[in-house]
Coordinates of C-alpha atoms and ligand atoms in Angstrom, one line a residue:
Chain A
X1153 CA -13.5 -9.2 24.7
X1154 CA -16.4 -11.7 25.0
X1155 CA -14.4 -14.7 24.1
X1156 CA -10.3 -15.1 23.9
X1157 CA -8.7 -13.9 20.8
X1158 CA -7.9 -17.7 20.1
X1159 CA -11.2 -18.4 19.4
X1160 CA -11.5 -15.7 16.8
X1161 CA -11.7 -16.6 13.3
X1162 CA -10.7 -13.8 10.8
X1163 CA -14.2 -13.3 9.4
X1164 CA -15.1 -11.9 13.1
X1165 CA -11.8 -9.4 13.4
X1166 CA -13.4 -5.8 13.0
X1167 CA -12.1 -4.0 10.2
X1168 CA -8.4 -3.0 10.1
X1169 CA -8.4 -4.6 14.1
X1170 CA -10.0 -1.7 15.7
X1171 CA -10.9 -2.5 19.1
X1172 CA -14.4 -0.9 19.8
X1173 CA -14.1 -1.2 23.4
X1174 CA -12.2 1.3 25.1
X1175 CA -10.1 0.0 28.1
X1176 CA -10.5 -3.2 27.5
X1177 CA -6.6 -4.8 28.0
X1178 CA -7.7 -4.4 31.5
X1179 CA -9.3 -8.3 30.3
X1180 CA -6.2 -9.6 29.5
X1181 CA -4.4 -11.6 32.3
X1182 CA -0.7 -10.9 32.3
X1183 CA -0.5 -12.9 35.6
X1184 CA 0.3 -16.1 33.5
X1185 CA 3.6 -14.7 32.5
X1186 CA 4.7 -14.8 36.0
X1187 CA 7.0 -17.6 37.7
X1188 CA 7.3 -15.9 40.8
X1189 CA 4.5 -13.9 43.1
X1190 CA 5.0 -11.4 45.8
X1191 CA 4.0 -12.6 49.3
X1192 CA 3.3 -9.7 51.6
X1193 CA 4.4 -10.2 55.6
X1194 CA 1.6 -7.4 57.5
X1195 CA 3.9 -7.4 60.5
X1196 CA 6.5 -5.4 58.5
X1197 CA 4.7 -3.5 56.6
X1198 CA 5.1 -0.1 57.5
X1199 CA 2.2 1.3 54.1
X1200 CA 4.5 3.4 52.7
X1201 CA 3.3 2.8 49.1
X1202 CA 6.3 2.3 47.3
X1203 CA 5.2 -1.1 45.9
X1204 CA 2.5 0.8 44.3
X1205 CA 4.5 3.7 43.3
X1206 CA 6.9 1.4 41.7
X1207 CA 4.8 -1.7 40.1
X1208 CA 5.2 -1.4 36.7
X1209 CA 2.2 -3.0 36.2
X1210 CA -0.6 -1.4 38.3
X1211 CA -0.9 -4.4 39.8
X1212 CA -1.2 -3.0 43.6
X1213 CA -4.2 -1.7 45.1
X1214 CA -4.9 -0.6 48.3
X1215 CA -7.3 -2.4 50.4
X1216 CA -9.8 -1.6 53.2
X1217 CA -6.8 -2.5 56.0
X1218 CA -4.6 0.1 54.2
X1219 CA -2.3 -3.0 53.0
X1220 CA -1.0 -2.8 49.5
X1221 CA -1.8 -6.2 47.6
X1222 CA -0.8 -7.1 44.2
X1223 CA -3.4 -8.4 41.9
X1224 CA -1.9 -11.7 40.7
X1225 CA -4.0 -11.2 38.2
X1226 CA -2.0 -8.4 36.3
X1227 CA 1.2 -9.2 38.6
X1228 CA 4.2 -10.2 36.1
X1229 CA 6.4 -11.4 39.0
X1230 CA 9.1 -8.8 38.0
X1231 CA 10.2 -8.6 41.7
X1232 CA 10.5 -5.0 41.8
X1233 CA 8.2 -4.2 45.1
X1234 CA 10.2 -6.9 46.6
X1235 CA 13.0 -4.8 45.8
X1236 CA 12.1 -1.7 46.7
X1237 CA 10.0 -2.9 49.9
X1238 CA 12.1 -0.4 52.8
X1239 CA 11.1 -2.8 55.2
X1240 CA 11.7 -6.5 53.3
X1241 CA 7.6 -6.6 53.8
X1242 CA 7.3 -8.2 50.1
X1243 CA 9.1 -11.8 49.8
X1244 CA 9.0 -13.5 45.8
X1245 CA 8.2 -17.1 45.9
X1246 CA 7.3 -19.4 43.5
X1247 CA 4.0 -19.7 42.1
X1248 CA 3.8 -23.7 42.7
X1249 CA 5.7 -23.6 46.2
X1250 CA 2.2 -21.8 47.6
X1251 CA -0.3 -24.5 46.0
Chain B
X420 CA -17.5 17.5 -21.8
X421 CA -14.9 19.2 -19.7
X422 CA -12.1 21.2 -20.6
X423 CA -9.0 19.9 -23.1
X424 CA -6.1 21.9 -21.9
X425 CA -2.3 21.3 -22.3
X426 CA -0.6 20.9 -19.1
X427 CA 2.6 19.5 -17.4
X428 CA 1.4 16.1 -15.7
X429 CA 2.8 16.7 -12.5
X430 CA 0.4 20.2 -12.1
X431 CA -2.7 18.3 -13.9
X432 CA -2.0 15.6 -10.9
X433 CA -2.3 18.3 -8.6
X434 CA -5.2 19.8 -10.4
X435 CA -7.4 16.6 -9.4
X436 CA -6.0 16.3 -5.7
X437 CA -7.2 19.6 -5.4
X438 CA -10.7 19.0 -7.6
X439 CA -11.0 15.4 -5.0
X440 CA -11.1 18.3 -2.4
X441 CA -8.9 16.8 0.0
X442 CA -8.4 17.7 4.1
X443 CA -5.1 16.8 4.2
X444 CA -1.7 16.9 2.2
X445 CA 1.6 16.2 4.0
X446 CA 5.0 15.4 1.9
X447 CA 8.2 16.2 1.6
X448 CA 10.0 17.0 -1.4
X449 CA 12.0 15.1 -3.5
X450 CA 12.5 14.4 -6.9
X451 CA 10.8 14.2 -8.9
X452 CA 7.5 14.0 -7.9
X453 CA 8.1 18.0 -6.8
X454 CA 6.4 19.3 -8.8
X455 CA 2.5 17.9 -7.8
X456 CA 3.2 19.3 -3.5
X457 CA 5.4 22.3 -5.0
X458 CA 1.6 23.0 -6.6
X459 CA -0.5 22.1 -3.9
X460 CA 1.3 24.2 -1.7
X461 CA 0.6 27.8 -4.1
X462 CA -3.1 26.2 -4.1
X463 CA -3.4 26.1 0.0
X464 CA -1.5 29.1 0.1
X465 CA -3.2 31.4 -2.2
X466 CA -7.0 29.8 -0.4
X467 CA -7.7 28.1 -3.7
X468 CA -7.9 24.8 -1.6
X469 CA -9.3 24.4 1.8
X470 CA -6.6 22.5 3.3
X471 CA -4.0 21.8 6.0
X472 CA 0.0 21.3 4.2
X473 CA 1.9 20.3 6.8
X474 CA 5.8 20.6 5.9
X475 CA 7.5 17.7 7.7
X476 CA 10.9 16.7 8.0
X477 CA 11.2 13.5 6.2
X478 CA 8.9 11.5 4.0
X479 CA 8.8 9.0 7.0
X480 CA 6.9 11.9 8.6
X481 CA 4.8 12.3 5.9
X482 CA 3.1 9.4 5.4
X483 CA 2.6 9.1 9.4
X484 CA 0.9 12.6 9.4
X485 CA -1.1 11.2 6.4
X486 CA -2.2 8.4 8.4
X487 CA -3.1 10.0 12.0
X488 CA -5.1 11.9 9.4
X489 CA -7.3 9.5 8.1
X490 CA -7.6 7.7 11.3
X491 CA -9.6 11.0 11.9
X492 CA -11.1 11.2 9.0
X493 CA -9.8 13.3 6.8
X494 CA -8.7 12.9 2.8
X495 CA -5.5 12.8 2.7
X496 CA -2.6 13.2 0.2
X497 CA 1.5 12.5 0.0
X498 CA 3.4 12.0 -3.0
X499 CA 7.1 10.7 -3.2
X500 CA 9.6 8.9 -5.4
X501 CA 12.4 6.5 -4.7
X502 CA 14.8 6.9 -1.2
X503 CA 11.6 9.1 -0.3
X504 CA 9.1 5.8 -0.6
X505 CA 12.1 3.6 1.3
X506 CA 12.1 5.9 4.1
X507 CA 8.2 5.9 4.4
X508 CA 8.3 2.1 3.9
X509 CA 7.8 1.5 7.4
X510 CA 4.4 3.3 7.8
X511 CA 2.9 2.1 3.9
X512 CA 2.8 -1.6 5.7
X513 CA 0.8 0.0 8.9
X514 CA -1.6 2.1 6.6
X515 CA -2.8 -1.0 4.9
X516 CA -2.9 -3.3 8.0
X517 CA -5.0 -0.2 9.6
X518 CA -7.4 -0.4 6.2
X519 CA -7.0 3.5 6.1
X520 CA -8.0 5.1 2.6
X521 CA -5.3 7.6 1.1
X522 CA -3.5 8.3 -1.6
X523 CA 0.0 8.6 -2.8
X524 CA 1.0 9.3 -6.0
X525 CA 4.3 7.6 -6.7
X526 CA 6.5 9.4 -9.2
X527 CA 8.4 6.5 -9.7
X528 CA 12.3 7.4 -9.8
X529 CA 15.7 5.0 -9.1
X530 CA 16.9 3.6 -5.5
X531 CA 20.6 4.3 -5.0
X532 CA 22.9 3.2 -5.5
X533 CA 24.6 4.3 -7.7
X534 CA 22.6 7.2 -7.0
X535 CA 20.1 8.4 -9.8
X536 CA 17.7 10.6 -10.3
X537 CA 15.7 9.2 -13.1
X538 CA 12.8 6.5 -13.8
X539 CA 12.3 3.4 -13.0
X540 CA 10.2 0.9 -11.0
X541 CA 12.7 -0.2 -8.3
X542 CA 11.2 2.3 -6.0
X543 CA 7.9 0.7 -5.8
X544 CA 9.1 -2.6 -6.2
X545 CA 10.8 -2.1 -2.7
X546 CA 7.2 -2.3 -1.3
X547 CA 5.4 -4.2 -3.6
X548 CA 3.8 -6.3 -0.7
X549 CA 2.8 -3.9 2.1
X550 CA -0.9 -4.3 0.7
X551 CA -1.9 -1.4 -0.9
X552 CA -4.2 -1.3 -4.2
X553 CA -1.2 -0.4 -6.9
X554 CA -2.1 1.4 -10.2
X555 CA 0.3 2.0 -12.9
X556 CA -0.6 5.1 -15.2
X557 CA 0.7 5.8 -18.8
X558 CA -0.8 9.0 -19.5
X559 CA -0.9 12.3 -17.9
X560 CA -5.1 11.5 -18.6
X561 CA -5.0 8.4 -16.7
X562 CA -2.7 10.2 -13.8
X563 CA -5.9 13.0 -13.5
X564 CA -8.4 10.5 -13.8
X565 CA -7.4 7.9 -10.9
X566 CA -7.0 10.6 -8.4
X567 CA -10.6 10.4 -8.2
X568 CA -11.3 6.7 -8.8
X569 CA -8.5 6.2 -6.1
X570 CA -10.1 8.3 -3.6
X571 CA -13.6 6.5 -4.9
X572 CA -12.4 3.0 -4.5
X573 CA -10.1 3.3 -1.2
X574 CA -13.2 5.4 1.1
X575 CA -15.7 2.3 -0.3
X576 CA -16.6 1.3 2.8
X577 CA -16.4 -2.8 0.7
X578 CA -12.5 -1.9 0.2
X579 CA -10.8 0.8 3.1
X580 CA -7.4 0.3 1.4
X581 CA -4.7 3.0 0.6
X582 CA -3.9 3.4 -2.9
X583 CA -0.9 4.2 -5.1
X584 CA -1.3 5.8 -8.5
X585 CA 2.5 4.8 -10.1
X586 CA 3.5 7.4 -13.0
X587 CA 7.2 7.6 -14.5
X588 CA 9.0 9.8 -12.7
X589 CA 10.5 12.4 -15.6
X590 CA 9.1 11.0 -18.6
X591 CA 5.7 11.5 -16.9
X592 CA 5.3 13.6 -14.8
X593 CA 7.7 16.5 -16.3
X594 CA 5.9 16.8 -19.7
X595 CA 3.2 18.5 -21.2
X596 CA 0.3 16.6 -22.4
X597 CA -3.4 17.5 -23.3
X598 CA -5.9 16.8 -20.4
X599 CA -9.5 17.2 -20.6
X600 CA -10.4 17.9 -17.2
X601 CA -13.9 17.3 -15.6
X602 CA -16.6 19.5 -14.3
X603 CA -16.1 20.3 -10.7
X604 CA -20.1 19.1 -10.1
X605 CA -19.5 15.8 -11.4
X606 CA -16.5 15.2 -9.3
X607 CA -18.8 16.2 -6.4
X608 CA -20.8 13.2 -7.2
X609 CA -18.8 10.8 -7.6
X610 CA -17.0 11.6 -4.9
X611 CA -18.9 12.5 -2.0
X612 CA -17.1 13.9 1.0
X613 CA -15.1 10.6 3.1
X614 CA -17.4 8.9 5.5
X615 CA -14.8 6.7 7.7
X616 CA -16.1 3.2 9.4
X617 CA -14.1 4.1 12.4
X618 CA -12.4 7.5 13.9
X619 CA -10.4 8.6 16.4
X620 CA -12.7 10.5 18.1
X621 CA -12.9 11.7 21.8
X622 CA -16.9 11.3 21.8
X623 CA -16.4 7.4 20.8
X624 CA -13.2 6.1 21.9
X625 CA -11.5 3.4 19.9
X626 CA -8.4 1.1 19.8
X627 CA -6.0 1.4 16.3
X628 CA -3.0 -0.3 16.1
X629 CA -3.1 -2.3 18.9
X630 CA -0.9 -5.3 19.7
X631 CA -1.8 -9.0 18.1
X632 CA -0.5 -12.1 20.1
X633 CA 0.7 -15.1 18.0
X634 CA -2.5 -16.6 18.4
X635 CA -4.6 -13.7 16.5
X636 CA -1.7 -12.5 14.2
X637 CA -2.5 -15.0 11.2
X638 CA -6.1 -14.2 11.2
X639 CA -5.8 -10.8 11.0
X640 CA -3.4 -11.0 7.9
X641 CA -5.8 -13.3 6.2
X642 CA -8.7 -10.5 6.9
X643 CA -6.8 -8.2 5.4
X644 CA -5.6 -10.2 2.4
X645 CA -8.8 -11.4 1.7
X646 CA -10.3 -8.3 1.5
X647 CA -7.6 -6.9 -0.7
X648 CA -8.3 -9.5 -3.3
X649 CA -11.6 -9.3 -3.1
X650 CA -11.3 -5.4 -3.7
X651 CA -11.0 -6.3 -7.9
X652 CA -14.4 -6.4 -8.2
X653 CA -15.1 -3.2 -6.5
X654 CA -12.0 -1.2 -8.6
X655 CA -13.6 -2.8 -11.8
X656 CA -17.0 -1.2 -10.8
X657 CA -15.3 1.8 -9.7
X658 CA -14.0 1.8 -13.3
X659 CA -17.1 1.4 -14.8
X660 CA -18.9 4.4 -13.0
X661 CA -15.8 6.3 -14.0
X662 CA -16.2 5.7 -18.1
X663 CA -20.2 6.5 -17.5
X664 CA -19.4 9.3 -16.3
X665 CA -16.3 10.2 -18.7
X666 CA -16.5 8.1 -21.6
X667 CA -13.2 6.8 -20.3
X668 CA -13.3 3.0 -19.8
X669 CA -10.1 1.4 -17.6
X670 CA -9.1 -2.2 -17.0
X671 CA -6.7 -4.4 -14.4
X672 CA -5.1 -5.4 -17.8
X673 CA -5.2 -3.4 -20.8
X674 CA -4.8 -5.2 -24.6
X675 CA -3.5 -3.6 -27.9
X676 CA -4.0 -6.2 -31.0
X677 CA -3.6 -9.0 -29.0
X678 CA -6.3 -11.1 -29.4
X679 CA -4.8 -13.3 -32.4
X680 CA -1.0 -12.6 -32.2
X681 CA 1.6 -15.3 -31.7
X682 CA 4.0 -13.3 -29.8
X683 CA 2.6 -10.4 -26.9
X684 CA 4.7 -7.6 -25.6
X685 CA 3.5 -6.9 -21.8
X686 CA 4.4 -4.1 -20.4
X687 CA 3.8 -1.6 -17.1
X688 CA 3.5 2.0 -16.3
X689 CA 4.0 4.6 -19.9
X690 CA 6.4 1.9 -21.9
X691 CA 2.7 0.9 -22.8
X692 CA 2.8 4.0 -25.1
X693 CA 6.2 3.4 -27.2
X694 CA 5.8 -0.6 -27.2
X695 CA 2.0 0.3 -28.9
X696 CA 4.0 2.3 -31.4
X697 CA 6.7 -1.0 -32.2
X698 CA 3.4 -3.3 -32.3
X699 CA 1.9 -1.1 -35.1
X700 CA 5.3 -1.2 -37.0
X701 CA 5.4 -4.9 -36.8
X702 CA 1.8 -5.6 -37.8
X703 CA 2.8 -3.3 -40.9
X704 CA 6.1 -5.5 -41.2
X705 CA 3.5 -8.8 -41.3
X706 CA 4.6 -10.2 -37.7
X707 CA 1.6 -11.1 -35.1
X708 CA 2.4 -9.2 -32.3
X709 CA 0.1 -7.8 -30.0
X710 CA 0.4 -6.0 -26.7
X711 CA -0.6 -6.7 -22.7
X712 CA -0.1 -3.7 -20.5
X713 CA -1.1 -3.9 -16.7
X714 CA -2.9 -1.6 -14.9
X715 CA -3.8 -3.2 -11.6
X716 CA 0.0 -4.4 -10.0
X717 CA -1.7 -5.2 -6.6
X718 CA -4.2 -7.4 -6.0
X719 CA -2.5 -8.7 -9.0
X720 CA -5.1 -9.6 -11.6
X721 CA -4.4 -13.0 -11.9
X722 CA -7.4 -14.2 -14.1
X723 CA -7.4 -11.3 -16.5
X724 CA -3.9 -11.9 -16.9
X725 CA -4.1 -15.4 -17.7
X726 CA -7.0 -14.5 -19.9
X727 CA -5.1 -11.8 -22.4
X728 CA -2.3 -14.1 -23.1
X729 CA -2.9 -17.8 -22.6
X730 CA -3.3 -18.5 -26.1
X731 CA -0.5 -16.7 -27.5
X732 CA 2.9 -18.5 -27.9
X733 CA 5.5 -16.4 -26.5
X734 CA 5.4 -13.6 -23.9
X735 CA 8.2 -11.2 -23.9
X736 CA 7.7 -9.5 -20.8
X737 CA 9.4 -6.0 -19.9
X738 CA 10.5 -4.8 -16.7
X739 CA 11.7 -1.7 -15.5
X740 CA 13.4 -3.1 -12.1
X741 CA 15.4 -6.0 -11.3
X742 CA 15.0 -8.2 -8.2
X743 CA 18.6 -8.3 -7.9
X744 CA 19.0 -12.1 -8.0
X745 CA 15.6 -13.1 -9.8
X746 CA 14.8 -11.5 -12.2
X747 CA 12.0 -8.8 -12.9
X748 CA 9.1 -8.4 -10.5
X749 CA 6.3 -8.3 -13.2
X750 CA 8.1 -11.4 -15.0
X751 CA 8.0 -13.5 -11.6
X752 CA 4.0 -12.7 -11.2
X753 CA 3.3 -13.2 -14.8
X754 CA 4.9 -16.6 -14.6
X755 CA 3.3 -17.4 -11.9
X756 CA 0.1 -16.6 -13.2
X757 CA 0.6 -19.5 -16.2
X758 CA 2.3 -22.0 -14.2
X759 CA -1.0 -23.8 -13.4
X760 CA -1.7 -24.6 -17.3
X761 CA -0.8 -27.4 -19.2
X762 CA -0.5 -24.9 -22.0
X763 CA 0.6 -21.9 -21.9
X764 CA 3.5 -19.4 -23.6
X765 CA 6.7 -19.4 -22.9
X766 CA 8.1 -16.0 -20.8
X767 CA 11.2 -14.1 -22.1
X768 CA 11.8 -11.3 -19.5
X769 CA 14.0 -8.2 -20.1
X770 CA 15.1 -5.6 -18.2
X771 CA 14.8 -2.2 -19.7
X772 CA 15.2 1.4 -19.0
X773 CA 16.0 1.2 -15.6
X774 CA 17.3 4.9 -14.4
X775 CA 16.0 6.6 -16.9
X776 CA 17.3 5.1 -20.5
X777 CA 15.9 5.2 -23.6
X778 CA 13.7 2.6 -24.8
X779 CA 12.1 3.7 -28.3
X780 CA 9.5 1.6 -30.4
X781 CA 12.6 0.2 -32.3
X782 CA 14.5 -1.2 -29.3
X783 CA 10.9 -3.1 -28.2
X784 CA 10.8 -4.4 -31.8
X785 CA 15.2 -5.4 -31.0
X786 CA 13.5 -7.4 -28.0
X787 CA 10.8 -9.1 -29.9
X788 CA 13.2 -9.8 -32.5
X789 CA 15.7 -11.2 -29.9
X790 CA 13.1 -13.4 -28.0
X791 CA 11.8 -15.3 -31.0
X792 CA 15.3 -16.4 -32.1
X793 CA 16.1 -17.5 -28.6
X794 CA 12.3 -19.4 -28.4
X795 CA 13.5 -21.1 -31.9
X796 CA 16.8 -21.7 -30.5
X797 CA 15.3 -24.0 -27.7
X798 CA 15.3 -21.1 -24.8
X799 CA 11.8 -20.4 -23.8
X800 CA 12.4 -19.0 -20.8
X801 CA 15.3 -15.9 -21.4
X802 CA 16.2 -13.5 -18.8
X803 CA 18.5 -10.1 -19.6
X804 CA 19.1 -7.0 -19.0
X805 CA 18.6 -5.7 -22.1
X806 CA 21.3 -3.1 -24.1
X807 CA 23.9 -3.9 -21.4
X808 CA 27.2 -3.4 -22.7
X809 CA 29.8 -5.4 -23.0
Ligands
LIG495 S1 6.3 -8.5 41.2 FE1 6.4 -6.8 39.8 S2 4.5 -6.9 38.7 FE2 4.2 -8.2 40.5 S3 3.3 -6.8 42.0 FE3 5.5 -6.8 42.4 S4 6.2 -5.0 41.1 FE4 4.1 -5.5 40.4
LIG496 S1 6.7 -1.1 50.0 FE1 6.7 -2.6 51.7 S2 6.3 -1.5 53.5 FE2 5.8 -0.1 51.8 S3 3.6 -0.5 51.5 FE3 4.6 -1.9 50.2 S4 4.8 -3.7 51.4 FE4 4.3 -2.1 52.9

């Protein structure tokens, strides 16, 4: 998407919607939806992967530490790693708390 | 000139589909629109017609297989009447929000309940807004002869709408009539094999269907309304090719010796036929009566509407549904057509021959009869269901 789809008018819509760009919902920010975000302790992370396994959202990727973060970007702040974490590694806090 | 053979309607519908040389057929049966799959079938079977017939297991199926089909690429064909079209309902709304070009031949029968069998218009009425073009044939002739223009019209890459060709269930498609068929070569040209805008396609991946947010929803139902109305001027050219090439000239609105009379019968679908019959048998009698049948139900042709019957002074308009709770379908739109004039005739609507009944040239001249005494009596705007008992 080059701009965001409320900026579209109808005349620009491709015909019958088709999106000509493959992959592209990977542009659209689900992260607003979220109230909550996962803060990760490192201390008691123990990289088992389970937040990854279970994010229903891809949001987790492994970085060059070998810690699992979750893209706030994609993150719904469902609460599920937080729940899943074996270790209580993953804590949910509100967004505006962390400003 | 082609061929004049007698044959039943239903087979001469099938005839074309197969002549329009199309990729795809899925349906299930139900009558009675049986017989046009029933003979497509034989025709994929015995390798007359290069095609895939997929035998689904409901007509909800069908229409879906119809459309993962085009979304390929492929022409495709369904056919269905009454609880058939409910159950496909669903998937007639995506077809024309995906602008995929099909066809379905509607042999229009009855919704239950009570449960029926026979003809009327309630089946398409049930969708009347999930934006496909909507024809409404009288003739086995004009059944043949818009399989093609429909496949014409719906590929134009200016339109990429699904069409429906409507023909009376029963008193259509189950009788013999004569048909002059066309030359296989001059179907070839006017209808060259389906080039689609987009495909699914492996080599070039694409999104269909996808999921529009509030803030995008509206825009893309005004695209695709938009180009639905705009589509009138490309079915009347599609028309016009068509009667070059046959000698057979179609219209959104069709007239019968209506250009001077007081009083105009309009009509949808092969009433046209019998009501045509009454109007001759009334001129003879000395009454102006003339007759307005529509061809084009969706986009609805507004303008030509207004324009065959603005200057007569009484409409009697007959429909063969009821909006249970309104009144008929075709007698809402054609009001609507005339409310913006400061003149403009007065609408008596009846209901008529719903599941099937009888309406002969004399019960049309019963209605005329009957809505000129009301109009003297003061009510210019009549609504019943005519012949009820009781
Ligand atoms: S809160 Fe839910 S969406 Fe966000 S990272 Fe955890 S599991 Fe994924
Ligand atoms: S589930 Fe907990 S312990 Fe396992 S990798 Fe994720 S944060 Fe670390």
């Amino acid at each position: 998407m080059t701009k965001p789809e409320s900026e579209w008018t109808w005349k620009e819509l491709t015909v019958g919607n088709v999106i000509l760009e493959p992959g592209n919902a990977s542009q659209y920010r689900t992260g607003d939806w979220k109230t909550l975000k996962p803060i990760l302790n490192k201390e008691l992370c123990i990289h088992c992967g389970l937040c990854y396994i279970f994010c229903p959202d891809m949001a987790y990727n492994l970085n060059e530490e070998g810690y699992f973060i979750g893209d706030l970007f994609y993150c719904k702040g469902c609460g599920i790693c937080a729940k899943e974490c074996p270790t209580g590694a993953i804590t949910m806090v509100l967004e505006e708390e962390e400003k | 000139m082609g061929k004049r053979i007698g044959m039943e309607v239903s087979i001469a519908a099938a005839e074309a589909v197969k002549q329009a040389n199309v990729d795809v057929i899925s349906a299930y049966p139900i009558t009675p629109q049986t017989h046009i799959v029933e003979h497509l079938s034989e025709l994929v079977a015995n390798g007359e017609l290069d095609a895939e017939f997929f035998c689904v297991e409901s007509e909800h199926s069908a229409l879906s297989v119809c459309l993962g089909a085009a979304a390929t690429g492929a022409r495709t064909f369904t056919c269905t009447s009454s609880q058939g079209l409910v159950l496909m309902s669903e998937i007639t709304y995506i077809a024309s929000g995906l602008r995929l070009p099909m066809l379905m031949i509607i042999s229009n029968r009855t919704i239950s309940a009570p449960l029926s069998i026979w003809n009327d218009h309630s089946d398409v009425m049930s969708i009347r807004d999930c934006g496909w073009i909507q024809f409404f044939v009288e003739n086995g002739q004009e059944v043949y002869d818009h399989v093609f223009v429909s496949y014409r019209l719906a590929e134009d890459r200016n339109v990429l709408f699904p069409v429906i060709i409507n023909m009376d269930g029963f008193i259509l498609s189950h009788v013999i009539e004569p048909i002059e068929l066309i030359e296989q070569e001059k179907i070839n040209q006017f209808l060259p094999p389906y080039q689609p805008l987009y495909q699914l396609h492996p080599d070039h991946p694409v999104t269909m269907g996808a999921f529009a947010l509030p803030s995008i929803f509206a825009e893309a139902k005004k695209a695709q309304e938009e180009a639905l109305l705009s589509s009138i001027p490309k079915i009347t050219e599609t028309w016009k090719a068509f009667g070059d090439m046959t000698g057979r000239y179609y219209n959104p609105v069709e007239i019968y010796k209506a250009e001077d009379a007081d009083t105009l019968l309009v009509t949808m679908g092969c009433f046209g036929e019998t009501a045509s019959v009454a109007v001759d048998k009334m001129r003879e009698g000395g009454k102006s009566v003339g007759l307005v049948k529509i061809r084009l139900w969706r986009p609805f042709p507004f303008d030509d509407l207004k324009k065959a019957t603005i200057d007569a002074k009484q409409l009697v308009v007959i429909d063969r549904a009821i909006s249970v709770g309104a009144c008929g379908p075709v007698a809402a739109e054609v009001k609507a057509a005339l409310y913006g004039k400061d003149q403009r005739p007065s609408v008596y609507n009846f209901v008529a021959g719903i599941s099937g009944r009888d309406v002969t040239s004399s019960d049309f001249i019963k209605m005329v009869d009957k809505a000129e005494r009301e109009m003297e009596e003061g009510n210019k705007e009549g609504y019943e269901i005519y012949g009820v008992r009781g």
